[in-house]
Amino acid sequence: MAHVDLNVALLGCGTVGSEVVRLLQQQSDDFAERCGARLNLIGIAVRDTAAPRAARVPRELLTEDAHALVRRADIVIELIGGLEPARTLMHEALAAGASVVTGNKALLATHGPELHEATAAADVDLYYEAAVAGAIPVVYALRESLAGDQVTSISGIVNGTTNYILDEMTTKGLTYEEALKAAQELGFAEADPSSDVDGYDAAAKIALMASIAFHSRVSIDDVATTGIRDVTAEQIAAASRDGYVIKLLATARRIAHPEPAITLEVAPTLVAQSHPLAAVAGAFNAVVTESDAAGRLMFYGQGAGGAPTASAVLSDVVAAAAKRVYGGHAPRELPYASLPVAPIEHSRGTFVVELTVTDAPGVLASIAQSFAARQVSIAQVRQDTLPDDASAAEEPRASRARLSIMTHTCTRGDIEAIGAELAENPHVLNVASLTPVEE
Amino acid sequence: MAHVDLNVALLGCGTVGSEVVRLLQQQSDDFAERCGARLNLIGIAVRDTAAPRAARVPRELLTEDAHALVRRADIVIELIGGLEPARTLMHEALAAGASVVTGNKALLATHGPELHEATAAADVDLYYEAAVAGAIPVVYALRESLAGDQVTSISGIVNGTTNYILDEMTTKGLTYEEALKAAQELGFAEADPSSDVDGYDAAAKIALMASIAFHSRVSIDDVATTGIRDVTAEQIAAASRDGYVIKLLATARRIAHPEPAITLEVAPTLVAQSHPLAAVAGAFNAVVTESDAAGRLMFYGQGAGGAPTASAVLSDVVAAAAKRVYGGHAPRELPYASLPVAPIEHSRGTFVVELTVTDAPGVLASIAQSFAARQVSIAQVRQDTLPDDASAAEEPRASRARLSIMTHTCTRGDIEAIGAELAENPHVLNVASLTPVEE
């Protein structure tokens, strides 16, 4: 079969980039069959051409002039990350007529609309499967596989670092600080872990998924984001007793009231042990979609790492190449639904409120009244007697109790108002959590 | 946004077809935005226009002349099933320049190559997401999401009926006959259950998946197929004691020895309880792929049913429509690798051999010798003493034992030869199973 030649430029050559180089070398003949084109790697832009590299990286292709490189390419693979110079280089590539493949979730979740518009204006393609959940093809699924359906919610474990930390806390009884330290020593967490543990990485990913699924423009700033720094070993143990695990879930939901809108959240979440997401361990990722006709679908795999992410990049490169050979284009950004993002107070679900209370007559009644006053009905109450304080643990006097109250479906606004009222209740010593429950 | 108009013809209007009608009606505006075309349902071909139909089916669109209908369509949705007249109608549709969307696994797994060739000759598209695992987008995943990778194996639970029956046997201790009867009463199994319980439905699906993943032509006749009729409650109980569940798995593997080839099998399989496939319950389906760069991916969802299958059909319709509006075409059949199908004896794995033996000195040694003679090493042996026979169960005399022997990796040919030799061993009363183990 005769093939055309396409010039491929790689921007960035770290863990993922060097795996992209490997796959382009090893599977060159396969790729030519699959997309009808020889993919010729014409250059690799890096910050420092003299820095040490994997042996497989052809040194003669290294260049420090990314701007010149993108102008010679049919397909540009952007793996620099961050906002700049990635943003400028992508605009240059698109303007020069190249199709762009990127894994840059932060850039897309911040400046997605302008990049999509530049893509359409240049009549080329923008692919970003690698930006969400590594090797797991959720962008494909949402852009194409669910194009015949109506997505109602997306929830996912999309950050491996926090999932690893919560796993270690659950299985080994570690504190957050201990588990973070272990993750850092193993290279699973950065020295500055904020992007992961504060939920920003997951927030960027759910913003991207929601934009596609709900055909609306959503940015990382629209996501109500709570990280895992405040998750305690006690909460995890209590969840386990009740048949739950705590996962950092990113969720996006279509809501109908008070008006059609989207709610977006990243938060530590109680997940029933029988739920498929509960079994997603360590650095694995999983995304669950619910849609009108297909019902529940789950996509599971490695959400990070050089080779898995490179697999996603190369699938996009093959698709981009096939389009250049055979015509057509990738599904464009289609924000036709233009759903607004609702305040997170409008999100609906079941919630668990954990309280430490004085163990005296009438306390439960006064607490229950706070729920009743807002028409929030209680699904389950669990009361455990607590020792007076840690130092007196050997001789408990049972004057305090831990109350765990699970609601039926209500809004987050209701539950926050109830929490605020309970904090003022003289019998309530502590309001420990308002953790949403994933059903 | 201005849209072109595309004529859509529906062949067949059963459970899936009437859901397709519903989605085309309800989501008409969405689909127009997503594919740039108004999808006009111009006719529904059925065997008997006078038969009762769901209220949503517009009776004025019903026709008994499918041949005339396909000639007027831009996109033909074939949901008749079976080989004829589906095959002839699809050829007529393709020849008339229509793109075809089908859920007909039996037809594709039997006559796929001629249909793919007709598709390419007519320069149109053939889509069949609904043919494998209902709403789960495995055809997309294999055709597109893994196009940048090298798939090494596929294994899946792709038949809900048998999964339901095995689940009932496992959780309720039913016999196969009892569980089948229950499934038939609930409408989960046909009156003639052969296509499901003998594994042919799963065989068609794994043949389709393997053809795509390994870029080779594979038909249903290439699949070594064993159904679930002979699975006993005792095997399931024994598996459970050892930490396994028995699932009907469809598997396809790339092997390197004695030559690059594919092995294809449908068989009751021991799956470790910790494996993600073990938790796939009831009528749900799941497919696990292993590939060079992405590692393990799992896709999970509803594998059958009207609405889930209609979701897959409509995603293909939207894709086919977008191609007609914007140009390009779907990935064509790419059988460039032309890997042969190896005899199933060449497949490699770990196996469990279950034996009933006389409980006498030297028996284990003589059995172990059969394994050693073929260089098959034993990973685990479990021996249980059995009562003499069922009627004497209250006073066991322990003259028989059940032996469960798990091997390290070997070929199925080796294990079958060992099984045949053991059947001749005078100490062996019964060779109960040669169940492959999914790791």
Short mmCIF file of C-alpha atoms in Angstrom, two decimals, chain A residues 83 103-112 128 131-133 139 158-159 195-196 198-212 218-225 248 250-252 264-266:
data_model
loop_
_atom_site.label_atom_id
_atom_site.label_comp_id
_atom_site.label_asym_id
_atom_site.label_seq_id
_atom_site.Cartn_x
_atom_site.Cartn_y
_atom_site.Cartn_z
CA LEU A 83 -0.11 27.40 30.29
CA GLY A 103 -2.31 16.01 27.02
CA ASN A 104 -2.48 19.45 28.60
CA LYS A 105 -5.54 19.38 30.87
CA ALA A 106 -4.67 22.61 32.70
CA LEU A 107 -4.41 24.58 29.47
CA LEU A 108 -7.61 23.16 27.99
CA ALA A 109 -9.58 23.58 31.21
CA THR A 110 -8.46 27.23 31.37
CA HIS A 111 -8.27 28.38 27.74
CA GLY A 112 -10.20 25.63 25.95
CA TYR A 128 -6.76 15.57 23.81
CA ALA A 131 -5.54 15.04 29.00
CA VAL A 132 -8.06 12.96 30.94
CA ALA A 133 -7.35 9.69 32.72
CA VAL A 139 -12.69 11.65 25.67
CA VAL A 158 -9.20 10.66 37.92
CA ASN A 159 -6.22 11.41 40.12
CA SER A 195 -2.18 20.19 42.32
CA ASP A 196 -3.10 16.63 43.29
CA ASP A 198 -6.05 19.99 46.71
CA GLY A 199 -8.06 18.54 43.82
CA TYR A 200 -7.05 20.96 41.03
CA ASP A 201 -5.84 18.20 38.70
CA ALA A 202 -9.15 16.36 39.11
CA ALA A 203 -11.05 19.63 38.69
CA ALA A 204 -9.39 20.30 35.32
CA LYS A 205 -10.32 16.80 34.16
CA ILE A 206 -13.96 16.96 35.19
CA ALA A 207 -14.24 20.39 33.56
CA LEU A 208 -13.02 18.87 30.28
CA MET A 209 -15.33 15.87 30.52
CA ALA A 210 -18.33 18.00 31.41
CA SER A 211 -17.69 20.39 28.52
CA ILE A 212 -17.86 17.50 26.08
CA VAL A 218 -17.02 24.77 31.55
CA SER A 219 -13.72 25.86 33.04
CA ILE A 220 -11.70 24.65 35.99
CA ASP A 221 -12.91 27.72 37.91
CA ASP A 222 -16.48 26.42 37.72
CA VAL A 223 -15.65 23.34 39.78
CA ALA A 224 -16.37 23.36 43.53
CA THR A 225 -13.13 21.78 44.64
CA LEU A 248 -11.74 11.67 45.85
CA ALA A 250 -14.85 14.31 40.46
CA THR A 251 -18.50 14.61 39.49
CA ALA A 252 -20.54 16.53 36.96
CA LEU A 264 -19.44 20.33 39.11
CA GLU A 265 -17.58 19.12 42.14
CA VAL A 266 -14.38 17.49 43.32
#
